[in-house]
Coordinates of C-alpha atoms in Angstrom, one line a residue:
M1 CA -131.0 92.0 -163.6
R2 CA -133.4 90.1 -163.8
Y3 CA -137.2 91.1 -164.8
R4 CA -140.5 88.5 -164.3
F5 CA -144.1 88.7 -166.2
S6 CA -146.7 86.2 -167.4
G7 CA -144.9 83.6 -166.3
F8 CA -141.8 84.4 -167.5
S9 CA -138.2 85.5 -166.1
L10 CA -136.3 87.6 -167.9
D11 CA -132.1 87.8 -166.5
V12 CA -130.5 90.4 -168.7
E13 CA -127.1 90.1 -167.0
R14 CA -127.7 86.5 -168.7
Y15 CA -129.2 86.8 -171.9
T16 CA -131.4 84.6 -171.1
L17 CA -135.3 83.8 -171.0
Q18 CA -137.1 81.0 -168.3
R19 CA -141.0 80.0 -168.4
A20 CA -141.6 77.5 -164.8
G21 CA -137.9 77.1 -164.7
E22 CA -137.3 75.6 -167.9
P23 CA -134.8 77.3 -170.4
L24 CA -136.6 78.7 -173.8
Q25 CA -134.7 78.8 -177.2
L26 CA -134.7 82.4 -179.0
R27 CA -132.6 84.4 -181.3
P28 CA -130.3 86.9 -181.0
K29 CA -132.7 89.3 -182.1
P30 CA -136.1 88.6 -181.1
L31 CA -134.9 88.3 -177.3
D32 CA -133.1 92.7 -178.1
L33 CA -136.6 93.1 -178.4
L34 CA -138.0 91.6 -175.8
I35 CA -135.1 93.3 -173.8
L36 CA -136.3 96.2 -174.6
L37 CA -139.3 96.5 -174.1
V38 CA -140.3 95.3 -170.9
E39 CA -136.5 97.3 -169.9
R40 CA -139.5 100.3 -171.0
A41 CA -142.6 99.3 -169.8
P42 CA -145.1 100.4 -170.2
E43 CA -144.3 102.1 -172.2
V44 CA -145.0 102.3 -176.0
V45 CA -141.5 102.2 -178.6
S46 CA -141.6 103.5 -181.9
K47 CA -141.4 101.2 -185.2
E48 CA -138.5 104.1 -186.6
E49 CA -136.4 103.4 -182.6
L50 CA -136.5 99.6 -182.2
L51 CA -136.0 99.6 -186.0
E52 CA -132.7 102.0 -184.6
A53 CA -132.1 100.2 -181.8
L54 CA -131.8 96.7 -183.5
W55 CA -130.8 97.7 -186.7
P56 CA -128.3 100.5 -186.2
G57 CA -127.5 101.7 -189.3
T58 CA -128.5 99.1 -191.2
N59 CA -131.4 99.8 -193.4
V60 CA -133.8 97.6 -193.2
G61 CA -137.5 97.6 -194.1
E62 CA -140.7 97.1 -190.8
N63 CA -141.1 93.5 -192.1
S64 CA -138.0 92.5 -190.8
L65 CA -139.1 93.9 -187.7
A66 CA -143.0 92.3 -187.8
Q67 CA -140.6 88.7 -188.0
C68 CA -138.6 89.3 -185.8
V69 CA -141.8 90.3 -182.9
S70 CA -143.7 87.0 -185.1
Q71 CA -141.0 85.1 -183.7
L72 CA -141.3 86.9 -180.2
R73 CA -144.2 85.8 -180.0
R74 CA -144.4 82.5 -180.8
V75 CA -142.3 82.0 -177.7
L76 CA -144.2 83.5 -175.5
G77 CA -146.9 81.2 -176.4
E78 CA -149.3 83.3 -177.9
A79 CA -151.2 84.2 -181.1
S80 CA -150.6 87.0 -184.0
G81 CA -151.7 90.5 -183.9
E82 CA -154.8 91.9 -182.4
E83 CA -154.8 88.3 -180.2
A84 CA -151.5 89.8 -178.6
T85 CA -151.7 90.8 -175.1
I86 CA -148.4 90.5 -174.2
V87 CA -146.7 91.8 -177.0
R88 CA -149.1 94.1 -178.0
T89 CA -149.6 96.1 -181.3
V90 CA -150.9 100.2 -181.1
H91 CA -151.7 101.0 -183.8
G92 CA -149.6 104.1 -185.8
R93 CA -147.1 103.8 -183.4
G94 CA -145.2 101.0 -182.2
Y95 CA -144.9 97.9 -179.7
G96 CA -145.6 98.2 -175.8
L97 CA -145.2 95.1 -173.1
G98 CA -148.9 94.3 -172.1
V99 CA -148.2 93.8 -169.0
P100 CA -147.1 94.3 -165.6
V101 CA -142.9 93.6 -165.8
S102 CA -141.5 92.9 -162.6
A103 CA -137.6 94.1 -161.2
V104 CA -136.3 91.5 -159.0
A105 CA -133.0 92.5 -157.6
D106 CA -132.6 89.4 -155.6
E107 CA -131.4 85.9 -156.6
T108 CA -134.2 83.4 -154.5
P109 CA -135.9 81.5 -156.4
P110 CA -139.1 82.3 -156.4
A111 CA -140.6 78.8 -155.1
I112 CA -139.0 79.8 -151.5
Q113 CA -139.5 83.8 -151.4
K114 CA -141.6 84.3 -148.7
D115 CA -145.9 85.7 -150.0
R116 CA -146.1 88.5 -148.1
R117 CA -149.5 87.5 -149.4
W118 CA -149.5 85.5 -146.2
R119 CA -149.5 87.4 -143.0
L120 CA -149.4 84.3 -140.3
P121 CA -148.4 84.7 -136.9
S122 CA -145.4 83.8 -136.9
A123 CA -144.8 80.6 -134.5
L124 CA -148.0 79.6 -136.6
G125 CA -146.7 80.1 -140.6
A126 CA -143.4 78.7 -138.4
A127 CA -145.6 75.8 -138.4
V128 CA -147.2 75.5 -140.9
V129 CA -144.2 76.0 -143.0
L130 CA -142.5 73.2 -140.7
V131 CA -145.7 70.6 -141.1
G132 CA -145.7 71.5 -145.2
L133 CA -141.3 70.7 -145.2
I134 CA -142.6 66.9 -143.8
A135 CA -146.0 66.6 -146.4
L136 CA -142.5 66.7 -149.4
A137 CA -140.7 64.1 -147.6
R138 CA -142.9 61.7 -147.8
P139 CA -142.6 59.1 -150.1
A140 CA -143.4 60.6 -154.4
P141 CA -146.4 58.3 -155.7
V142 CA -144.8 55.3 -157.6
P143 CA -144.0 57.4 -161.1
A144 CA -146.0 56.3 -163.7
P145 CA -145.0 55.2 -167.1
P146 CA -145.2 56.3 -170.2
P147 CA -148.2 56.8 -172.1
P148 CA -148.6 53.8 -175.1
Q149 CA -146.8 54.6 -177.8
L150 CA -149.0 54.9 -180.3
P151 CA -148.7 53.5 -183.4
P152 CA -148.2 55.7 -186.7
M153 CA -150.6 56.9 -189.7
H154 CA -148.7 56.7 -192.5
A155 CA -144.3 55.6 -192.7
P156 CA -143.9 59.3 -191.5
S157 CA -142.1 60.4 -195.2
H158 CA -146.8 59.5 -195.6
V159 CA -147.1 62.1 -193.0
L160 CA -147.6 66.3 -193.0
A161 CA -146.9 69.0 -191.2
V162 CA -148.5 72.5 -191.6
L163 CA -147.0 75.0 -188.9
P164 CA -148.9 78.3 -188.3
F165 CA -148.0 81.0 -190.7
D166 CA -146.4 84.6 -190.0
D167 CA -148.7 87.4 -190.3
L168 CA -146.2 89.7 -191.7
S169 CA -148.8 92.9 -192.7
P170 CA -148.2 96.5 -192.2
G171 CA -150.7 96.6 -189.4
D172 CA -149.9 93.5 -187.7
D173 CA -153.7 92.6 -187.4
Q174 CA -154.3 90.9 -189.3
G175 CA -153.2 86.8 -187.2
H176 CA -157.4 85.4 -187.6
L177 CA -156.1 85.7 -191.2
A178 CA -152.5 83.7 -191.4
G179 CA -154.8 81.9 -188.1
G180 CA -157.1 81.3 -191.1
L181 CA -155.5 79.8 -193.6
T182 CA -153.0 77.1 -191.2
E183 CA -156.3 75.8 -189.8
E184 CA -157.9 76.1 -193.8
I185 CA -154.7 74.5 -195.3
T186 CA -154.8 71.9 -192.7
H187 CA -157.3 71.1 -193.7
A188 CA -157.8 70.8 -197.0
T189 CA -154.1 68.5 -197.8
A190 CA -155.2 66.1 -194.6
R191 CA -158.5 65.0 -198.1
A192 CA -155.7 63.7 -199.9
P193 CA -155.1 59.9 -200.2
G194 CA -151.8 59.0 -199.2
L195 CA -151.2 61.5 -196.9
A196 CA -151.8 61.9 -193.3
V197 CA -151.3 65.4 -191.4
V198 CA -151.5 66.0 -187.6
A199 CA -153.7 68.4 -186.5
R200 CA -152.8 72.4 -186.1
T201 CA -152.8 72.6 -182.4
S202 CA -150.0 70.0 -181.9
A203 CA -148.2 70.9 -184.9
A204 CA -148.7 74.6 -183.3
A205 CA -147.6 74.2 -179.8
L206 CA -143.9 73.3 -180.6
H207 CA -143.7 75.4 -183.3
R208 CA -144.0 78.1 -179.8
Q209 CA -141.5 76.6 -178.7
G210 CA -138.9 77.5 -181.7
L211 CA -138.4 74.4 -182.3
D212 CA -135.8 74.4 -185.6
A213 CA -137.7 71.9 -188.8
R214 CA -136.1 68.7 -187.8
A215 CA -136.9 68.9 -183.7
I216 CA -140.1 69.2 -185.1
G217 CA -140.6 66.6 -187.5
E218 CA -138.9 64.9 -185.1
R219 CA -141.4 65.4 -182.8
L220 CA -144.1 64.7 -184.4
E221 CA -142.6 61.6 -187.0
V222 CA -143.5 63.9 -189.8
G223 CA -141.6 64.6 -193.7
S224 CA -142.8 67.3 -194.4
L225 CA -143.2 70.6 -192.9
V226 CA -145.5 73.7 -194.8
E227 CA -144.8 76.8 -193.7
G228 CA -145.6 80.6 -194.9
S229 CA -146.7 84.4 -194.3
V230 CA -149.4 86.4 -195.3
R231 CA -148.8 90.1 -196.1
R232 CA -152.1 91.9 -196.1
E233 CA -152.6 96.2 -197.6
G234 CA -155.6 97.5 -198.6
E235 CA -157.5 94.3 -201.1
R236 CA -154.1 93.0 -201.7
V237 CA -153.0 89.7 -200.4
R238 CA -149.8 88.1 -200.8
V239 CA -148.7 84.5 -199.4
T240 CA -145.7 83.1 -199.5
V241 CA -145.2 79.1 -199.1
Q242 CA -143.0 77.1 -198.2
L243 CA -142.4 72.8 -198.2
I244 CA -139.4 71.7 -195.7
D245 CA -138.2 68.3 -196.1
A246 CA -138.2 67.9 -192.1
A247 CA -134.6 65.1 -191.9
S248 CA -133.3 67.7 -194.4
G249 CA -134.5 71.2 -193.9
R250 CA -134.3 71.6 -196.3
H251 CA -136.8 73.6 -198.8
R252 CA -138.1 72.0 -201.5
W253 CA -139.7 74.3 -202.8
S254 CA -140.7 78.2 -202.1
R255 CA -143.7 80.0 -203.5
T256 CA -145.6 83.7 -203.3
W257 CA -149.6 83.9 -204.1
D258 CA -149.7 88.0 -205.2
R259 CA -153.9 87.9 -205.4
T260 CA -157.2 90.4 -204.1
T261 CA -158.9 89.8 -200.7
D262 CA -161.6 87.4 -202.8
D263 CA -159.4 85.2 -204.1
L264 CA -158.2 84.3 -200.7
L265 CA -160.4 80.9 -200.5
E266 CA -158.5 79.6 -203.9
V267 CA -155.4 80.2 -203.2
Q268 CA -155.3 78.7 -199.6
A269 CA -156.7 76.2 -202.3
E270 CA -154.8 75.9 -204.8
I271 CA -151.9 75.9 -202.1
A272 CA -153.1 72.6 -200.9
A273 CA -153.6 71.2 -203.8
E274 CA -149.5 71.9 -205.0
V275 CA -148.1 70.6 -201.9
A276 CA -149.9 67.5 -202.2
R277 CA -148.5 67.4 -205.9
S278 CA -145.3 67.8 -205.0
L279 CA -145.2 64.6 -202.3
E280 CA -147.1 63.2 -204.9
R281 CA -144.7 63.0 -207.4
D282 CA -141.7 62.4 -204.3
L283 CA -143.9 59.0 -202.8
G284 CA -145.4 58.1 -205.9
L285 CA -149.0 58.1 -204.6
P286 CA -152.4 58.7 -206.6
A287 CA -153.3 61.9 -207.2
S288 CA -155.2 64.2 -205.1
T289 CA -158.5 65.2 -206.1
G290 CA -161.5 66.9 -204.3
L291 CA -158.8 69.3 -203.1
E292 CA -161.0 72.1 -204.3
A293 CA -161.9 75.9 -203.2
R294 CA -165.7 75.9 -201.4
S295 CA -168.2 77.6 -202.0
A296 CA -166.2 81.2 -201.1
P297 CA -168.9 83.8 -199.2
S298 CA -167.5 88.0 -199.9
F299 CA -164.2 88.9 -198.1
A300 CA -166.1 91.0 -195.8
A301 CA -168.0 87.5 -194.6
Y302 CA -165.2 85.2 -194.4
D303 CA -162.8 87.9 -192.5
L304 CA -165.7 88.2 -190.0
Y305 CA -165.6 84.2 -189.9
L306 CA -161.9 84.0 -189.7
R307 CA -162.3 86.9 -186.8
G308 CA -164.5 84.0 -185.1
W309 CA -162.4 81.2 -185.0
A310 CA -159.1 83.0 -184.4
A311 CA -161.9 84.6 -180.9
R312 CA -163.0 81.2 -180.1
R313 CA -159.4 79.8 -180.2
R314 CA -158.7 81.7 -177.2
G315 CA -160.8 79.2 -175.3
T316 CA -162.4 82.1 -172.7
E317 CA -166.1 82.8 -171.5
A318 CA -165.2 86.9 -173.8
G319 CA -163.5 84.9 -176.6
V320 CA -166.6 82.9 -177.1
R321 CA -168.4 85.2 -177.1
E322 CA -167.4 87.5 -179.8
A323 CA -167.1 84.9 -181.4
I324 CA -170.3 84.4 -181.5
E325 CA -170.9 88.3 -182.6
H326 CA -168.6 87.6 -185.5
F327 CA -170.9 84.2 -186.8
G328 CA -173.5 86.0 -186.7
A329 CA -172.9 89.1 -188.4
V330 CA -171.1 86.3 -191.2
I331 CA -175.1 85.2 -190.8
A332 CA -176.4 88.2 -191.9
L333 CA -174.1 89.4 -194.8
E334 CA -174.0 85.7 -196.1
P335 CA -177.4 83.6 -194.8
D336 CA -176.4 80.6 -196.5
Y337 CA -172.7 79.6 -195.8
A338 CA -173.3 76.7 -194.1
P339 CA -170.4 76.5 -192.1
A340 CA -170.8 79.6 -189.9
H341 CA -174.6 78.7 -188.7
A342 CA -172.8 75.3 -187.9
A343 CA -169.1 77.6 -186.2
L344 CA -172.3 79.5 -183.8
A345 CA -173.7 76.2 -183.2
G346 CA -170.4 75.2 -181.8
S347 CA -170.4 78.4 -180.3
L348 CA -173.2 78.3 -178.4
H349 CA -173.4 74.5 -176.9
N350 CA -169.2 75.4 -176.2
L351 CA -170.6 78.1 -174.3
W352 CA -173.2 76.4 -172.5
V353 CA -171.2 74.0 -171.3
N354 CA -167.8 76.0 -170.4
F355 CA -169.2 79.4 -168.9
S356 CA -173.3 78.8 -168.3
A357 CA -175.3 76.6 -165.4
E358 CA -178.5 77.5 -167.6
P359 CA -180.4 74.5 -168.1
Y360 CA -181.2 72.2 -171.4
D361 CA -183.9 73.7 -171.9
G362 CA -182.7 77.4 -171.3
P363 CA -182.0 80.6 -174.8
L364 CA -178.4 78.8 -175.1
L365 CA -179.3 75.4 -176.1
A366 CA -182.3 76.5 -178.9
R367 CA -180.1 79.0 -180.4
A368 CA -177.9 76.5 -180.5
E369 CA -180.3 74.2 -181.8
A370 CA -182.1 76.6 -184.4
A371 CA -178.6 76.9 -186.6
S372 CA -177.0 73.2 -185.9
R373 CA -180.5 72.1 -187.9
R374 CA -179.5 75.5 -189.9
A375 CA -176.6 74.0 -190.8
V376 CA -176.8 71.2 -191.9
E377 CA -180.3 71.3 -194.2
L378 CA -178.0 74.0 -196.2
D379 CA -175.0 71.2 -196.6
P380 CA -175.3 67.8 -194.6
A381 CA -171.4 67.1 -196.5
D382 CA -170.1 69.8 -194.2
A383 CA -168.6 67.3 -191.6
W384 CA -168.4 70.2 -188.7
A385 CA -172.2 71.2 -189.5
Q386 CA -173.3 67.1 -188.8
H387 CA -170.9 66.9 -184.9
A388 CA -172.1 70.8 -184.8
R389 CA -175.9 68.9 -184.9
A390 CA -174.2 66.1 -182.1
S391 CA -174.4 68.0 -180.0
V392 CA -177.1 69.5 -179.4
L393 CA -179.1 66.1 -179.8
Q394 CA -176.2 64.8 -176.5
S395 CA -177.4 67.7 -174.1
K396 CA -180.5 69.0 -175.1
H397 CA -182.6 66.1 -176.9
R398 CA -181.2 62.3 -175.0
D399 CA -181.4 61.4 -178.7
W400 CA -177.8 59.6 -178.9
E401 CA -178.5 57.3 -181.5
A402 CA -179.3 60.0 -184.4
A403 CA -176.5 61.8 -182.2
E404 CA -173.8 58.6 -182.6
R405 CA -175.1 58.7 -186.6
A406 CA -173.9 62.3 -187.3
L407 CA -170.8 61.8 -185.2
R408 CA -170.2 58.9 -187.6
R409 CA -171.6 60.3 -190.1
A410 CA -169.3 63.7 -190.0
V411 CA -165.8 61.5 -189.5
E412 CA -166.5 59.6 -192.4
L413 CA -166.4 63.4 -193.8
D414 CA -163.1 64.2 -192.8
P415 CA -161.5 61.2 -191.8
G416 CA -158.5 63.3 -191.5
H417 CA -159.5 65.7 -188.5
S418 CA -159.1 64.9 -185.2
H419 CA -162.5 66.5 -184.2
P420 CA -164.9 63.7 -185.3
H421 CA -162.6 60.3 -183.6
R422 CA -162.9 62.8 -180.4
G423 CA -166.5 63.3 -180.6
L424 CA -167.5 60.4 -181.0
G425 CA -165.3 58.3 -178.2
V426 CA -166.5 60.8 -176.5
L427 CA -170.0 58.9 -177.0
L428 CA -169.5 56.1 -177.1
M429 CA -168.2 56.4 -173.9
R430 CA -170.9 58.0 -172.5
T431 CA -172.6 55.4 -174.4
G432 CA -171.0 52.6 -172.6
H433 CA -169.5 51.8 -175.5
L434 CA -165.4 51.9 -173.3
E435 CA -163.2 50.1 -176.2
E436 CA -165.5 51.3 -178.8
A437 CA -164.7 54.6 -177.6
R438 CA -160.9 53.8 -177.0
A439 CA -160.0 53.1 -180.8
S440 CA -161.4 55.5 -181.8
L441 CA -159.6 58.1 -179.5
Y442 CA -156.8 57.0 -179.8
R443 CA -157.1 57.1 -184.3
A444 CA -157.9 61.2 -183.2
L445 CA -154.9 61.5 -180.9
R446 CA -152.9 59.8 -183.4
I447 CA -153.7 63.6 -185.5
D448 CA -153.1 65.5 -182.9
P449 CA -151.0 63.7 -180.0
L450 CA -149.8 67.1 -178.3
S451 CA -153.4 68.4 -177.2
P452 CA -154.2 68.5 -173.8
G453 CA -158.1 67.9 -174.0
L454 CA -157.1 64.5 -175.7
N455 CA -154.6 63.3 -173.6
L456 CA -156.8 63.6 -170.5
L457 CA -160.5 62.1 -172.1
M458 CA -157.0 59.2 -172.7
G459 CA -157.2 58.9 -168.9
R460 CA -160.2 58.8 -168.4
V461 CA -161.3 55.8 -170.5
H462 CA -158.9 54.1 -169.4
F463 CA -159.5 54.4 -165.5
F464 CA -162.8 53.6 -166.7
L465 CA -161.6 50.8 -168.3
G466 CA -159.8 49.4 -165.4
E467 CA -156.2 49.9 -166.7
H468 CA -155.5 52.7 -164.0
E469 CA -151.9 52.9 -165.1
T470 CA -151.9 53.7 -168.5
A471 CA -154.8 56.1 -167.4
V472 CA -152.4 58.0 -164.9
A473 CA -149.5 58.4 -168.0
F474 CA -152.0 60.1 -169.9
L475 CA -153.4 62.5 -167.0
R476 CA -150.3 62.8 -166.2
R477 CA -149.6 64.2 -170.6
S478 CA -152.1 66.3 -170.0
L479 CA -150.8 68.0 -167.4
E480 CA -147.6 68.4 -168.7
L481 CA -149.0 69.5 -171.9
S482 CA -150.9 72.1 -170.0
P483 CA -150.2 73.0 -166.5
E484 CA -153.3 75.0 -166.3
R485 CA -156.5 72.4 -166.8
A486 CA -158.7 72.7 -164.2
E487 CA -160.2 69.2 -164.5
V488 CA -157.5 66.1 -165.3
P489 CA -155.7 66.9 -161.1
G490 CA -158.7 66.0 -159.5
Q491 CA -159.4 62.5 -162.3
L492 CA -155.5 61.4 -161.5
A493 CA -155.9 62.4 -157.5
L494 CA -159.1 59.9 -158.8
V495 CA -157.2 57.0 -159.8
Y496 CA -155.0 57.2 -158.1
R497 CA -157.8 56.7 -155.0
S498 CA -158.9 53.7 -156.8
M499 CA -155.2 52.4 -157.2
G500 CA -154.5 52.5 -153.6
E501 CA -152.6 55.7 -153.6
P502 CA -152.7 58.2 -151.8
G503 CA -149.6 59.6 -152.3
G504 CA -150.5 60.4 -155.6
A505 CA -153.7 60.7 -154.7
Q506 CA -152.7 64.1 -151.9
E507 CA -150.4 65.6 -154.2
A508 CA -153.2 65.2 -156.9
L509 CA -155.3 66.6 -154.4
L510 CA -152.3 69.9 -153.7
L511 CA -152.5 70.6 -157.7
W512 CA -156.7 70.7 -157.8
S513 CA -156.8 73.1 -154.9
P514 CA -157.1 76.8 -155.3
P515 CA -153.6 78.4 -155.5
L516 CA -154.2 80.5 -151.9
L517 CA -155.8 77.6 -150.3
R518 CA -152.7 74.8 -150.8
P519 CA -149.7 75.9 -148.2
G520 CA -153.0 74.3 -145.8
V521 CA -154.2 71.6 -147.8
R522 CA -149.9 70.4 -148.1
V523 CA -150.8 70.4 -143.7
L524 CA -154.7 68.6 -144.0
G525 CA -152.5 66.2 -146.3
R526 CA -150.7 65.3 -143.4
L527 CA -152.0 65.5 -140.7
L528 CA -156.0 64.0 -142.4
G529 CA -154.5 61.9 -145.3
P530 CA -156.9 63.0 -148.8
D531 CA -159.7 61.6 -148.3
R532 CA -160.3 63.8 -145.5
T533 CA -159.0 66.6 -147.0
L534 CA -160.7 66.0 -150.5
A535 CA -163.9 67.0 -147.1
V536 CA -162.9 69.7 -146.5
L537 CA -162.0 71.0 -149.9
Q538 CA -165.8 70.5 -150.2
A539 CA -166.8 71.9 -147.2
V540 CA -164.2 75.0 -148.5
S541 CA -166.5 74.8 -151.7
R542 CA -170.0 74.5 -149.5
R543 CA -170.1 77.4 -147.8
R544 CA -169.0 79.8 -150.2
S545 CA -171.6 78.8 -152.9
G546 CA -174.1 79.0 -149.9
D547 CA -175.4 75.9 -152.0
T548 CA -174.5 71.7 -150.8
C549 CA -173.2 71.1 -153.9
G550 CA -170.6 74.2 -154.4
T551 CA -170.2 75.9 -157.8
N552 CA -170.0 72.4 -159.9
A553 CA -172.6 70.3 -159.3
S554 CA -170.6 67.6 -161.3
V555 CA -167.8 67.9 -159.1
A556 CA -169.8 68.2 -156.0
A557 CA -171.4 64.3 -157.1
A558 CA -168.6 62.8 -157.7
V559 CA -167.1 63.7 -154.6
Y560 CA -169.3 62.8 -152.7
A561 CA -169.9 60.0 -153.6
Q562 CA -165.7 59.4 -152.8
L563 CA -166.6 60.3 -149.5
G564 CA -169.6 58.1 -148.9
D565 CA -172.3 60.5 -148.7
A566 CA -175.2 58.7 -151.0
D567 CA -177.3 62.5 -149.8
R568 CA -176.0 65.0 -150.9
L569 CA -174.4 63.0 -153.9
F570 CA -177.8 62.5 -154.9
V571 CA -178.8 66.1 -154.3
C572 CA -176.0 66.8 -157.3
L573 CA -176.3 63.6 -159.2
G574 CA -179.9 64.3 -159.3
R575 CA -179.8 68.7 -160.4
E576 CA -177.0 68.2 -163.3
V577 CA -179.2 65.0 -164.6
R578 CA -182.5 66.6 -165.1
N579 CA -180.5 70.3 -165.5
R580 CA -177.1 70.2 -167.3
H581 CA -175.9 66.5 -168.4
P582 CA -175.6 63.6 -167.4
W583 CA -171.7 64.1 -168.8
Y584 CA -170.4 59.3 -167.9
L585 CA -173.6 58.5 -165.2
K586 CA -173.3 54.6 -167.4
V587 CA -169.3 54.7 -166.6
N588 CA -168.4 56.4 -164.2
P589 CA -166.8 54.0 -161.6
V590 CA -167.0 56.4 -158.1
F591 CA -170.5 55.4 -159.2
D592 CA -170.4 51.8 -158.8
P593 CA -171.6 51.3 -155.0
Y594 CA -174.4 52.8 -155.5
R595 CA -176.2 51.7 -158.5
D596 CA -178.7 49.8 -156.7
D597 CA -180.0 52.2 -154.9
P598 CA -183.1 53.0 -155.5
R599 CA -182.1 56.7 -156.7
F600 CA -180.0 56.1 -159.6
P601 CA -182.0 54.4 -162.0
P602 CA -184.1 57.4 -162.6
L603 CA -181.0 59.7 -163.1
L604 CA -180.4 56.7 -166.1
H605 CA -183.7 56.4 -167.4
I606 CA -183.7 61.1 -167.4
A607 CA -180.4 60.6 -169.1
G608 CA -181.5 58.3 -171.8
L609 CA -178.9 56.1 -170.5
D610 CA -181.1 53.4 -168.7
G611 CA -182.0 50.8 -172.2
P612 CA -179.1 49.3 -174.6
L613 CA -178.2 51.6 -176.9

């Protein structure tokens, strides 16, 4: 029997788990656990029943089950504890599958099974299928070369990755604490001179695939790995940490800290210092300084702070709104805790950019303005505070020079973190300093090589520089890392169009289209070509929204620019620049044919991008 759930395919007879046709590596116990939960879905299975089923006749504790659940969640690519949505914890009862499961009796590959949502008359359906197959048979775009090899940060022996900590708490509800420990230890060890630390997002991406230490070390080109676990019971917390040689897989050392929750920040600093001292001793590096614990709020406030970051990392509107509530609650408890003000400002800005149509002079950015100012007042040496302030200076005030000063200060304060380099690179792109922007983004990517967003930005800056093949390589890598990232196919279509490759542009448009429209887009692509297909897609968006600019004025402006529709272009571009954000107005080559139009210079002036910067 085979089962499908959340993009996964579980074959019980073959004892395999796949995602998008690719086999996933999962150890026997976690796989047995998954089979049991899938077969019993949507029931909740008690811990006692799971222990007996997985370890019959063996006296094992709940720790073993918690580790098994953690390993399974890691391969499924979800967070632990209360953030988990697939393997969910039901407190006081056990575990259950939190997503719909369907049993598959036949062996027909999912790609060619009939989608019963499409109830077309048979003759029309046959024609659509035939034309779609013809479209698929056209010559594929020329494969892009791989992205250029990045120069290493340091020799691999001097590079470290901190893998996500496991939550072994009895309630399996401390995923935010495990994630916070991972992030804080990553951040702290990155301040050690002579060491480089890979960003949490890249380390976590490989860890979720179930790779062993050697494979992770090889992919990330690191010499050492840190892994660990956290177990909280009431006011006590136990943190266990191992430092592992990536080449051999052997443990350099292992240690356990048993403390109260109020000592957590101190424990994080001690772990970072001990990791740094061990590597410094082995590599002959100078001793670290400045790894001591930051000023600590109460544990109640710090717990809320970590919950806020856990929610924000989900990347959804609900997650960002939840983060804003948590950070506000931290400030209510600890009004002078600068990191909470910085995180609140950044979350409000994130909500405005990604999930709101509110103009730049609305209440969201007004709140972000106040929070970012307060964060910098409380701690001008906090890199996140400077970064949050720079975001508001760009979006609300279009004060590019002040924003650049803040970002350069953030880079100076925290050179081992990717975000300040990334933020500076984006600003330099917007202000037209493309070579310097590329260098800054490369520095960020060396720290976080598996970030889909950074690979997208690298594709974008290479496109702006006219380096189209390299742009395609980075954009394809971004798509591989995050197939659901909506803006990548649109950017890829634009680059292919600029290269004169209609086949590549059409394939990218297919990915950019809503899933239910893709059969029709295949047909249109064959009959009309990519430009006219793009016109049809924009017309659909316009009709659905009842607005010339559809649901996204920035995207609509770029589409109309490609279609040569100047009047609609300036309607949408004007709306975006006046009410929202100028984005890449100064450098995007899609607007080059319109820069001499008398309607273009006033938009540059409104954006503050008409003079030398």
